[in-house]
XYZ file of C-alpha atoms in Angstrom:
718
model
C -26.920 3.513 11.826
C -28.160 -0.085 12.060
C -25.532 -2.786 12.693
C -27.263 -5.326 10.436
C -25.047 -6.883 7.733
C -24.712 -5.016 4.470
C -26.019 -6.627 1.296
C -23.585 -8.215 -1.155
C -23.887 -5.579 -3.869
C -22.082 -5.739 -7.203
C -19.196 -3.321 -7.680
C -20.580 -0.072 -9.030
C -17.580 0.278 -11.362
C -17.536 -3.335 -12.592
C -19.489 -2.826 -15.818
C -17.315 0.058 -16.977
C -14.130 -1.818 -16.116
C -14.926 -5.001 -17.997
C -15.892 -3.085 -21.140
C -12.883 -0.767 -21.028
C -14.856 2.390 -20.329
C -13.150 3.332 -17.050
C -11.084 6.480 -17.555
C -7.576 6.606 -16.100
C -5.401 9.698 -15.976
C -3.423 8.619 -19.048
C -6.650 8.293 -21.046
C -7.558 12.007 -20.934
C -7.681 13.286 -24.557
C -6.424 16.837 -24.999
C -5.960 18.817 -28.219
C -2.386 19.583 -29.229
C -0.917 16.964 -26.901
C 2.861 16.561 -26.797
C 4.520 13.327 -25.690
C 7.498 13.018 -23.380
C 10.184 10.492 -22.439
C 12.701 10.761 -19.601
C 16.431 10.253 -20.071
C 17.764 8.211 -17.113
C 21.225 8.376 -15.591
C 23.502 5.457 -16.484
C 25.599 5.827 -13.333
C 24.689 5.268 -9.696
C 26.569 8.216 -8.212
C 28.440 11.156 -9.625
C 28.058 14.467 -11.372
C 26.656 15.320 -14.786
C 29.681 16.518 -16.804
C 28.060 17.204 -20.200
C 24.489 16.982 -21.418
C 24.426 17.524 -25.195
C 20.929 17.963 -26.617
C 21.694 19.109 -30.170
C 21.346 15.650 -31.732
C 18.012 15.121 -30.016
C 16.716 18.488 -31.222
C 17.526 17.478 -34.799
C 15.152 14.498 -34.605
C 12.003 15.380 -36.599
C 9.143 16.130 -34.238
C 11.203 16.933 -31.150
C 9.984 20.229 -29.689
C 12.143 20.714 -26.617
C 14.610 18.974 -24.305
C 14.356 19.958 -20.656
C 17.583 19.828 -18.623
C 18.515 20.719 -15.029
C 18.974 24.315 -16.216
C 15.186 24.518 -16.590
C 14.855 23.995 -12.822
C 16.801 26.646 -10.946
C 17.469 25.622 -7.341
C 15.175 27.077 -4.686
C 16.466 30.161 -2.859
C 17.066 28.023 0.234
C 17.273 24.266 0.838
C 13.824 22.685 0.913
C 13.062 19.162 2.102
C 10.451 17.102 0.291
C 8.722 14.000 1.660
C 10.922 10.886 1.360
C 13.158 12.373 -1.317
C 16.927 12.831 -1.522
C 16.412 16.056 -3.497
C 13.455 17.968 -4.972
C 11.880 15.619 -7.552
C 13.049 17.446 -10.676
C 16.195 17.269 -12.849
C 19.617 17.569 -11.199
C 23.290 17.474 -12.126
C 24.223 15.585 -8.961
C 23.407 11.902 -9.457
C 22.153 10.037 -6.383
C 21.044 6.742 -7.958
C 21.093 4.848 -11.239
C 18.053 5.715 -13.339
C 17.678 9.224 -11.916
C 16.233 11.408 -14.699
C 18.654 13.928 -16.182
C 16.546 15.229 -19.099
C 13.053 15.142 -20.580
C 12.487 14.994 -24.340
C 9.197 16.488 -25.542
C 7.941 15.760 -29.045
C 4.922 15.740 -31.324
C 4.729 11.935 -31.216
C 5.746 9.242 -28.764
C 8.048 7.720 -31.372
C 9.874 11.014 -31.869
C 10.239 11.473 -28.109
C 11.717 7.975 -27.785
C 14.159 8.540 -30.648
C 15.109 11.911 -29.249
C 15.798 10.406 -25.817
C 18.151 7.873 -27.415
C 20.148 10.766 -28.867
C 20.747 12.380 -25.470
C 24.052 10.812 -24.354
C 25.402 12.546 -21.231
C 28.872 12.108 -19.786
C 29.490 11.786 -16.072
C 32.139 12.264 -13.433
C 31.568 8.956 -11.671
C 32.019 8.280 -7.957
C 32.116 5.086 -5.913
C 28.774 3.932 -4.533
C 27.054 1.406 -2.291
C 24.625 -0.861 -4.156
C 23.512 -3.033 -1.225
C 23.281 -2.699 2.526
C 26.213 -5.121 2.855
C 28.491 -2.764 0.889
C 31.487 -1.305 2.688
C 30.184 2.177 1.800
C 26.741 1.593 3.345
C 26.120 3.904 6.307
C 24.497 2.257 9.334
C 21.993 4.315 11.342
C 20.015 3.126 14.335
C 16.470 4.358 14.885
C 14.727 4.761 18.214
C 13.687 1.308 19.486
C 10.241 0.157 20.594
C 10.632 -1.026 24.180
C 8.292 -2.140 26.940
C 9.062 -4.459 29.814
C 12.484 -6.117 30.058
C 12.999 -8.532 27.191
C 16.534 -9.600 28.139
C 15.603 -10.479 31.710
C 12.495 -12.371 30.586
C 14.466 -14.328 27.981
C 16.986 -15.309 30.653
C 14.258 -16.978 32.719
C 12.342 -18.514 29.798
C 11.925 -22.292 29.686
C 12.230 -22.418 25.886
C 13.695 -19.970 23.369
C 14.394 -19.585 19.684
C 16.974 -17.301 18.098
C 16.392 -16.978 14.340
C 16.998 -14.591 11.456
C 14.729 -14.059 8.454
C 15.234 -11.979 5.318
C 12.824 -10.401 2.824
C 14.053 -9.199 -0.580
C 13.794 -5.949 -2.441
C 10.487 -6.030 -4.350
C 8.636 -3.756 -6.787
C 4.886 -3.212 -7.087
C 4.453 -3.816 -10.825
C 0.802 -2.809 -11.209
C -0.665 -3.236 -14.669
C -1.347 0.515 -14.919
C 1.954 2.335 -15.469
C 2.888 5.611 -13.825
C 1.783 8.548 -15.955
C 1.427 12.317 -15.802
C -0.439 14.654 -18.143
C -0.057 18.378 -17.466
C -1.936 21.335 -18.947
C -0.973 25.006 -18.519
C -3.831 27.220 -19.722
C -5.225 30.600 -18.733
C -2.893 30.885 -15.767
C -3.811 27.510 -14.242
C -1.917 24.241 -14.068
C -4.013 21.067 -14.259
C -2.352 17.716 -13.597
C -3.957 14.388 -14.479
C -2.157 11.603 -12.650
C -2.920 8.320 -10.952
C -2.026 9.307 -7.404
C -2.995 8.272 -3.895
C -2.535 11.851 -2.625
C -3.915 14.462 -5.012
C -3.762 17.367 -2.536
C -0.229 16.523 -1.467
C 0.846 16.383 -5.104
C -0.764 19.781 -5.688
C 1.143 21.369 -2.803
C 4.532 19.801 -3.550
C 4.470 20.599 -7.272
C 3.534 24.183 -6.483
C 6.517 24.432 -4.120
C 8.894 22.963 -6.687
C 7.706 25.289 -9.464
C 7.350 28.270 -7.111
C 3.748 28.962 -8.023
C 0.641 29.499 -5.922
C -1.010 26.163 -4.985
C -4.305 27.933 -5.565
C -3.735 27.802 -9.335
C -2.941 24.062 -9.355
C -5.650 21.423 -9.823
C -5.035 17.676 -9.620
C -7.426 15.090 -11.012
C -7.028 11.376 -10.411
C -10.286 9.876 -11.660
C -9.172 6.266 -11.198
C -5.686 5.607 -9.901
C -5.226 2.067 -11.177
C -2.983 -0.329 -9.287
C -1.159 1.622 -6.582
C -0.460 -0.420 -3.410
C 1.633 2.420 -1.945
C 3.757 3.092 -5.036
C 1.650 6.130 -5.978
C 1.380 7.518 -2.461
C 4.368 9.834 -2.812
C 4.958 12.646 -5.289
C 6.556 10.912 -8.257
C 9.893 11.952 -9.740
C 8.354 12.902 -13.097
C 5.342 14.984 -12.046
C 6.894 18.439 -11.669
C 9.149 17.814 -14.686
C 6.150 17.199 -16.943
C 4.308 20.158 -15.429
C 7.286 22.392 -16.147
C 7.364 21.135 -19.741
C 3.703 22.098 -20.168
C 4.406 25.581 -18.804
C 7.427 26.081 -21.082
C 5.803 24.774 -24.280
C 2.308 26.149 -23.671
C 0.829 22.811 -24.745
C -0.442 19.728 -22.884
C 2.367 17.246 -22.210
C 1.883 13.555 -21.474
C 4.399 11.078 -20.079
C 3.706 7.370 -19.598
C 6.784 6.002 -17.869
C 8.116 2.710 -19.293
C 8.154 -0.148 -16.784
C 11.929 -0.446 -16.938
C 12.269 3.171 -15.804
C 9.642 2.743 -13.084
C 11.892 0.195 -11.366
C 14.475 2.967 -10.941
C 12.160 5.931 -10.314
C 9.356 4.737 -8.079
C 9.358 3.717 -4.448
C 9.747 0.004 -3.700
C 9.803 -2.495 -0.824
C 13.300 -2.426 0.691
C 15.355 -5.481 1.489
C 15.022 -6.178 5.224
C 16.519 -8.586 7.760
C 14.818 -9.629 10.983
C 16.607 -11.257 13.910
C 14.112 -12.513 16.466
C 14.600 -14.101 19.863
C 11.424 -15.441 21.470
C 10.946 -17.015 24.874
C 8.106 -19.030 26.454
C 7.491 -20.106 30.044
C 6.612 -23.571 31.305
C 2.904 -22.956 30.607
C 3.505 -22.191 26.936
C 3.031 -18.449 27.270
C 5.323 -16.194 25.264
C 6.946 -13.891 27.798
C 9.602 -12.085 25.771
C 10.541 -10.952 22.286
C 13.849 -9.353 21.306
C 13.522 -8.336 17.666
C 15.937 -6.204 15.644
C 15.110 -5.302 12.036
C 17.217 -3.580 9.433
C 16.406 -2.259 5.967
C 18.046 -0.678 2.934
C 17.547 3.059 2.726
C 18.593 5.808 0.336
C 21.049 8.479 1.435
C 18.313 10.950 2.257
C 15.138 8.854 2.331
C 12.761 8.968 5.268
C 10.825 5.706 4.874
C 10.567 4.633 8.529
C 11.861 1.357 9.996
C 8.509 0.803 11.659
C 8.521 -3.006 11.716
C 7.266 -3.388 15.299
C 3.751 -1.904 15.245
C 2.234 -5.257 14.250
C 4.317 -7.992 15.925
C 4.374 -6.213 19.287
C 0.555 -6.298 19.355
C -0.132 -9.740 17.901
C -0.036 -11.511 21.263
C 0.089 -10.733 24.966
C 3.890 -10.544 25.166
C 4.691 -8.235 28.073
C 8.447 -7.813 27.465
C 9.463 -6.530 24.065
C 12.548 -4.954 22.572
C 12.200 -3.759 18.973
C 15.348 -2.349 17.415
C 15.499 -0.754 13.972
C 18.454 -0.027 11.670
C 18.766 1.788 8.332
C 21.603 1.035 5.917
C 21.953 4.092 3.689
C 23.074 3.241 0.152
C 22.852 4.770 -3.326
C 19.361 3.969 -4.540
C 16.132 5.881 -4.887
C 14.228 6.054 -1.601
C 12.200 2.952 -0.724
C 8.578 3.371 0.275
C 5.287 1.744 1.066
C 4.249 -1.467 -0.672
C 1.129 -3.413 0.370
C 1.410 -4.082 4.149
C 4.739 -2.215 3.995
C 6.223 -3.190 7.353
C 3.716 -5.733 8.593
C 4.170 -8.160 5.696
C 7.925 -8.739 6.139
C 7.705 -8.316 9.918
C 4.896 -10.821 10.404
C 6.511 -13.206 7.925
C 9.537 -13.323 10.209
C 7.684 -13.104 13.513
C 4.994 -15.673 12.699
C 7.598 -18.121 11.399
C 9.528 -17.624 14.655
C 6.313 -18.250 16.614
C 5.869 -21.460 14.626
C 9.417 -22.495 15.449
C 8.799 -21.867 19.143
C 5.563 -23.886 19.031
C 7.491 -26.824 17.542
C 10.259 -26.347 20.116
C 7.827 -26.885 23.021
C 5.711 -29.492 21.243
C 2.579 -27.328 21.015
C -0.003 -27.294 18.239
C 0.645 -24.083 16.243
C -3.028 -23.024 16.385
C -3.509 -23.779 20.082
C -0.223 -22.043 20.883
C -1.407 -18.848 19.225
C -4.829 -18.992 20.870
C -3.206 -19.457 24.298
C -1.263 -16.216 23.838
C -4.266 -13.958 23.302
C -4.556 -10.467 24.748
C -7.373 -8.004 25.291
C -5.143 -4.982 25.839
C -2.431 -3.318 23.810
C 0.815 -4.635 25.323
C 2.609 -1.430 24.337
C 0.519 0.879 26.513
C -2.089 -1.129 28.436
C -5.016 0.484 26.616
C -8.034 -1.664 25.833
C -8.288 -2.966 22.282
C -11.404 -1.530 20.652
C -12.253 -5.026 19.432
C -10.195 -8.168 18.901
C -11.441 -11.388 17.367
C -8.132 -12.964 16.366
C -8.838 -16.111 18.374
C -12.203 -16.395 16.666
C -10.403 -16.094 13.301
C -8.054 -18.897 14.329
C -10.804 -21.150 15.685
C -13.154 -20.655 12.754
C -10.347 -21.000 10.240
C -9.117 -24.227 11.833
C -12.620 -25.679 11.744
C -13.211 -24.715 8.105
C -9.776 -25.910 7.040
C -10.072 -29.263 8.831
C -6.972 -28.636 10.957
C -7.832 -31.562 13.246
C -6.850 -33.952 10.439
C -3.297 -32.624 10.353
C -0.505 -34.867 11.561
C 2.127 -32.697 13.234
C 5.343 -34.406 12.158
C 7.067 -32.671 9.206
C 6.972 -34.791 6.063
C 4.191 -37.016 7.408
C 1.439 -36.106 4.946
C 1.304 -37.196 1.299
C -1.127 -36.697 -1.566
C -2.294 -39.544 -3.785
C 0.228 -38.529 -6.472
C 3.103 -38.727 -4.005
C 3.422 -34.971 -3.454
C 4.484 -33.816 -0.009
C 1.585 -32.061 1.719
C 2.122 -29.263 4.212
C -0.399 -27.360 6.305
C 0.621 -24.042 7.790
C -1.029 -21.330 9.846
C -0.153 -17.756 10.713
C -1.801 -14.708 12.201
C -1.686 -11.154 10.913
C -2.531 -7.725 12.225
C -2.508 -4.191 10.879
C -3.143 -0.843 12.611
C -6.593 0.695 12.231
C -5.843 4.219 11.017
C -8.180 7.095 10.197
C -7.988 10.515 8.554
C -9.940 13.716 8.745
C -12.485 13.745 5.920
C -14.892 16.153 4.239
C -17.753 15.400 1.878
C -20.554 17.036 -0.074
C -23.761 15.178 -0.950
C -26.139 16.630 -3.548
C -29.405 14.959 -4.582
C -31.176 16.506 -7.566
C -34.729 16.455 -8.843
C -33.461 15.272 -12.247
C -32.638 11.855 -10.774
C -28.903 12.339 -10.194
C -26.920 12.095 -6.963
C -23.368 13.376 -6.515
C -21.169 12.527 -3.552
C -17.761 14.236 -3.563
C -15.300 13.445 -0.823
C -11.761 13.003 0.339
C -9.805 9.862 -0.750
C -9.131 7.954 -3.955
C -10.313 4.883 -5.865
C -7.562 2.566 -7.080
C -9.444 -0.689 -7.377
C -9.913 -1.432 -3.697
C -13.656 -0.778 -4.019
C -14.025 2.373 -1.931
C -16.712 3.705 -4.288
C -18.720 0.512 -3.802
C -18.427 0.830 -0.003
C -19.599 4.452 -0.145
C -22.465 3.475 -2.432
C -23.539 0.751 0.014
C -23.961 3.325 2.783
C -25.750 5.857 0.561
C -28.120 3.315 -0.976
C -28.923 1.685 2.354
C -29.774 5.035 3.921
C -31.385 7.004 1.094
C -33.990 6.193 -1.522
C -32.116 7.390 -4.608
C -31.536 6.108 -8.120
C -28.495 3.778 -7.935
C -27.887 3.979 -11.688
C -27.312 7.742 -11.588
C -25.080 7.932 -8.538
C -21.793 9.758 -9.199
C -19.075 9.369 -6.553
C -16.222 11.841 -7.094
C -12.836 11.009 -5.568
C -9.258 12.117 -6.140
C -10.224 15.543 -7.478
C -8.877 18.638 -5.714
C -11.509 20.804 -7.405
C -14.284 18.777 -5.734
C -12.875 18.289 -2.215
C -9.516 18.461 -0.430
C -7.828 15.099 -0.823
C -6.098 13.155 1.927
C -3.633 10.426 1.042
C -5.422 7.091 0.646
C -3.232 4.293 1.966
C -2.747 2.178 5.059
C -6.277 0.707 4.891
C -7.702 3.951 6.249
C -9.863 4.861 3.250
C -12.975 2.900 4.216
C -12.410 3.497 7.959
C -12.406 7.254 7.229
C -14.914 7.870 4.452
C -17.668 5.339 5.236
C -18.553 6.991 8.583
C -18.477 10.331 6.750
C -20.915 8.976 4.176
C -23.127 7.736 7.029
C -23.046 11.212 8.570
C -23.994 12.731 5.201
C -26.946 10.332 4.989
C -28.089 11.349 8.450
C -27.782 15.074 7.640
C -29.552 14.639 4.295
C -32.459 12.841 5.877
C -32.776 15.631 8.453
C -32.524 18.344 5.792
C -35.154 16.647 3.648
C -37.487 16.272 6.628
C -37.089 19.952 7.432
C -37.686 20.910 3.788
C -40.870 18.884 3.546
C -42.102 20.319 6.838
C -44.388 17.396 7.603
C -45.871 17.167 4.101
C -46.408 13.636 2.823
C -44.883 13.489 -0.672
C -44.737 10.158 -2.479
C -41.815 8.748 -4.468
C -38.090 8.602 -3.947
C -36.060 11.649 -2.967
C -35.634 12.819 -6.566
C -39.391 12.668 -7.103
C -40.066 14.418 -3.803
C -37.769 17.283 -4.755
C -39.391 17.538 -8.186
C -42.857 17.585 -6.610
C -42.019 20.589 -4.416
C -40.077 22.262 -7.272
C -36.711 22.136 -5.518
C -33.939 21.514 -8.097
C -31.536 19.952 -5.599
C -30.653 19.574 -1.940
C -27.036 19.669 -0.695
C -25.407 18.861 2.635
C -21.737 19.359 3.509
C -20.125 17.366 6.305
C -16.729 16.858 7.901
C -15.539 14.090 10.156
C -12.636 13.582 12.531
C -11.227 10.353 13.842
C -11.380 9.491 17.561
C -9.386 12.065 19.489
C -8.558 14.198 16.442
C -8.825 17.960 16.865
C -10.109 20.535 14.384
C -6.526 21.284 13.334
C -6.573 17.985 11.434
C -9.185 19.438 9.071
C -6.932 22.428 8.437
C -4.027 20.119 7.644
C -6.301 18.227 5.260
C -7.197 21.445 3.421
C -3.496 22.388 3.137
C -2.590 19.058 1.544
C -0.803 17.798 4.661
C -1.166 14.544 6.572
C -4.227 14.354 8.827
C -3.914 10.765 10.092
C -4.551 9.266 13.525
C -4.250 5.817 15.086
C -3.923 3.039 15.932
C -3.484 4.410 19.441
C -6.403 6.661 20.283
C -7.032 8.473 23.588
C -9.032 5.644 25.156
C -8.178 2.542 23.126
C -6.009 0.937 20.457
C -7.624 -0.329 17.281
C -6.264 -3.062 15.002
C -7.516 -5.384 12.268
C -6.689 -9.101 12.372
C -6.579 -12.149 10.121
C -5.723 -15.848 10.301
C -4.485 -17.764 7.251
C -4.568 -21.552 6.878
C -2.661 -22.733 3.817
C -2.009 -26.061 2.168
C 0.995 -26.481 -0.095
C 2.002 -29.436 -2.203
C 5.619 -30.045 -3.076
C 6.342 -32.358 -5.996
C 8.779 -35.032 -4.778
C 11.210 -34.789 -7.732
C 11.047 -31.272 -9.187
C 10.163 -29.686 -5.809
C 7.727 -27.386 -7.554
C 5.345 -25.796 -5.045
C 1.630 -25.314 -5.595
C -1.015 -23.870 -3.259
C -4.252 -25.822 -3.806
C -6.188 -24.612 -0.782
C -6.406 -21.584 1.504
C -8.814 -20.555 4.254
C -8.515 -16.956 5.463
C -10.717 -15.480 8.182
C -10.537 -11.732 8.861
C -11.666 -9.451 11.662
C -12.037 -6.004 10.076
C -15.080 -4.841 12.006
C -18.295 -4.546 10.042
C -18.011 -5.586 6.403
C -19.606 -2.857 4.305
C -18.930 -4.315 0.852
C -18.720 -8.128 1.097
C -17.784 -8.587 -2.548
C -14.864 -6.178 -2.624
C -13.762 -7.325 0.845
C -13.491 -10.952 -0.278
C -11.650 -9.766 -3.390
C -9.143 -7.883 -1.235
C -8.371 -10.992 0.820
C -7.947 -13.218 -2.229
C -5.662 -10.658 -3.830
C -3.630 -10.364 -0.631
C -3.168 -14.130 -0.403
C -2.077 -14.367 -4.043
C 0.363 -11.504 -3.577
C 1.741 -13.242 -0.474
C 2.302 -16.365 -2.589
C 4.254 -14.229 -5.052
C 6.208 -12.559 -2.265
C 7.013 -15.952 -0.740
C 7.924 -17.971 -3.812
C 8.423 -15.727 -6.834
C 9.177 -12.036 -6.369
C 12.625 -10.546 -5.887
C 14.160 -7.495 -7.520
C 17.736 -8.370 -8.406
C 20.271 -5.653 -7.534
C 23.198 -5.050 -9.892
C 26.220 -4.684 -7.562
C 28.508 -3.631 -10.455
C 26.613 -0.603 -11.747
C 23.812 -0.063 -9.255
C 20.143 -0.247 -10.150
C 18.042 -3.314 -10.788
C 18.503 -6.072 -13.347
C 15.088 -7.726 -13.794
C 13.157 -4.541 -14.503
C 10.316 -6.013 -16.576
C 7.532 -8.569 -16.263
C 9.516 -11.122 -18.270
C 12.131 -11.420 -15.510
C 10.276 -10.171 -12.431
C 8.324 -13.365 -11.754
C 4.775 -13.202 -10.384
C 2.192 -15.943 -9.695
C 0.033 -17.400 -12.453
C -3.339 -19.143 -12.305
C -1.758 -22.598 -12.213
C -0.030 -21.756 -8.926
C -3.201 -20.935 -7.020
C -6.110 -23.132 -6.002
C -9.230 -22.361 -3.983
C -9.124 -19.419 -1.587
C -11.993 -19.541 0.901
C -12.647 -16.235 2.647
C -14.710 -15.588 5.745
C -15.281 -12.623 8.048
C -16.111 -12.342 11.726
C -18.220 -9.289 10.743
C -18.563 -7.868 14.258
C -18.929 -4.051 14.251
C -16.266 -2.104 16.138
C -18.462 0.721 17.367
C -15.712 2.186 19.522
C -13.740 2.869 16.353
C -16.536 4.693 14.503
C -20.296 4.927 14.061
C -20.494 2.263 11.352
C -18.123 -0.166 13.060
C -15.733 -0.582 10.101
C -11.965 -1.061 10.169
C -9.401 -1.465 7.403
C -8.893 -4.661 5.418
C -6.745 -4.126 2.307
C -3.369 -4.250 4.056
C -4.094 -6.910 6.699
C -5.321 -9.264 3.949
C -1.691 -9.977 3.010
C -0.172 -9.974 6.481
C 0.809 -13.402 7.763
C -0.006 -15.285 4.562
C 3.664 -15.592 3.567
C 4.449 -16.985 7.005
C 1.631 -19.535 6.663
C 3.115 -20.611 3.309
C 6.639 -20.930 4.747
C 5.277 -22.810 7.774
C 3.391 -25.146 5.435
C 6.562 -25.785 3.424
C 8.371 -26.713 6.649
C 5.526 -29.058 7.576
C 5.692 -30.659 4.131
C 9.473 -31.018 3.863
C 11.053 -30.584 7.287
C 13.176 -27.732 5.910
C 12.881 -24.430 7.761
C 13.670 -21.819 5.098
C 14.184 -18.310 6.388
C 14.902 -16.263 3.274
C 12.361 -15.138 0.692
C 11.629 -15.969 -2.000
C 11.691 -19.737 -1.390
C 12.652 -21.366 -4.674
C 13.016 -24.863 -6.039
C 16.782 -24.930 -5.476
C 16.235 -24.335 -1.749
C 14.262 -27.580 -1.515
C 16.480 -29.831 -3.647
């Protein structure tokens, strides 16, 4: 495929979205639909003593109340991904908000009223609400170690020893979590916004003890996900069981307040970092220990070192990791799950070290470049972080910055701060399959692995298909998230485009070859649809599969079984990462200390940019989310009763338009042809990484206050 830049095409789903025509899983209309509401536990730990349902059954319209008795335990203990127990209904309570019953009714109103009439009693037990609780259980994970960090720190000319903290946070997408289940003619069909349709299919089948071959999962458009919908949700199998027991379609749209207690979330984490530099201003050592809150049985990894250990050429690194097991639902992935909090802490520590030795923060970062992966010595497939820093500094006007904190003022008297930070995220890839069919009637259908949840993966696929094939763009149907069309791999970790775009390119190549063979040298005018019509061929189909670098055929089998088939960032001959540099201006009002962000320049190295419009949108969204993570968002834990207090959008504060100014986005746009044939790498996650650190560094530059706990609020600056 040519390495020329891709055109800036409009999103192929934009028109439907702005006119409300895009169909989400909760929008599927089904005859005879029942509505459901979960009944959450009001205690954080204990045992269900009584569960009376008679009052609920007397509510007009209530059809059935499901209880733990409707889910007999499996014949032997079965572990499920990142879950304390099988995601159904249980009598043992592991966290506040755990569902104990499901009310099914003819109307949503009846289901809600019925749920209010289910009032269980509990045998309560003591619990740990935070990682600082006396009942929290501390567990150390295997550290990331290369070189000798302690020895290098001992000989360093300058060091910093700092601790940073990131709060518990929830995703809060506009689209709520929902499940609609249909049991008909011996098949179970589940409509749900999910990032892993095949995994959901397999897990639900295991829970319900049915053949996965009779389960279909359809996720036409996921809606906002950001990692929250990457795991099997607590409600999915419960709703499916309700459909099987009632013989009618059952729909549950989970209220936001319940989502805070059911869904995965970003865990609270603390990061103690010791950095050392030599006399030449080279960072020679990092000793970094992270800890995070964890549920009693959760498996969300403490993988906070994959990014920071590869940001610069630090040859001596110790990365410790600790879990504090408490009584909450398991935490999970949330946009740049480990890299966001890790690079917030690490890039602020780098800034502190630059100030300690009197170095310019941009020049200090550039001087610590590397061309190999410090963890293993492998070559980096491509790395343009220094180019991101240099170009960003030039576009931002960094040379006009005065380095002393508090030295810059706006015309209205506001304190002005300029901050910079780098970010990186692993380039990951999955095994992928696809089917491309072009028909004489003018339609094209491309069905493949992966899911669309607003990141623009359909637009990226369309760019490859339309660049390589002369087809009608208005009748192109791209099918994702549907287990009846193709086996579905989890879409997360910025590996969707990295995985599926090269597969689309391979399908284009195979289609062109198949068409050439079909025509047999005949010159037929028109586009492909017209050529097929001219030779009276109703359609032409090619099926392709693709593996990532170094992946073996077994990865395709795992894909077809609904298991993980992911590789990277360390491949047999190289390591592959994406990079970004953020330059941010903040203004702090001198009296109220209100913080605004009038100007941002972000420059990314994500390989070849396939869809410029959606790529720029991803970066802007990442920067805005980083502003929220830095200055607004924190889920407040209730230490008295467990659970979370601010479980709605009235109290969980997010950025508004008035907070954000101009966000200028640029791309290096250099293909990484070692990574794959198209030269693309991931962008969605790295877009956020480092931006919170740049904001915190800018606040220090504006005020002289080095604040190390997020979110930074007005009271911290008074």
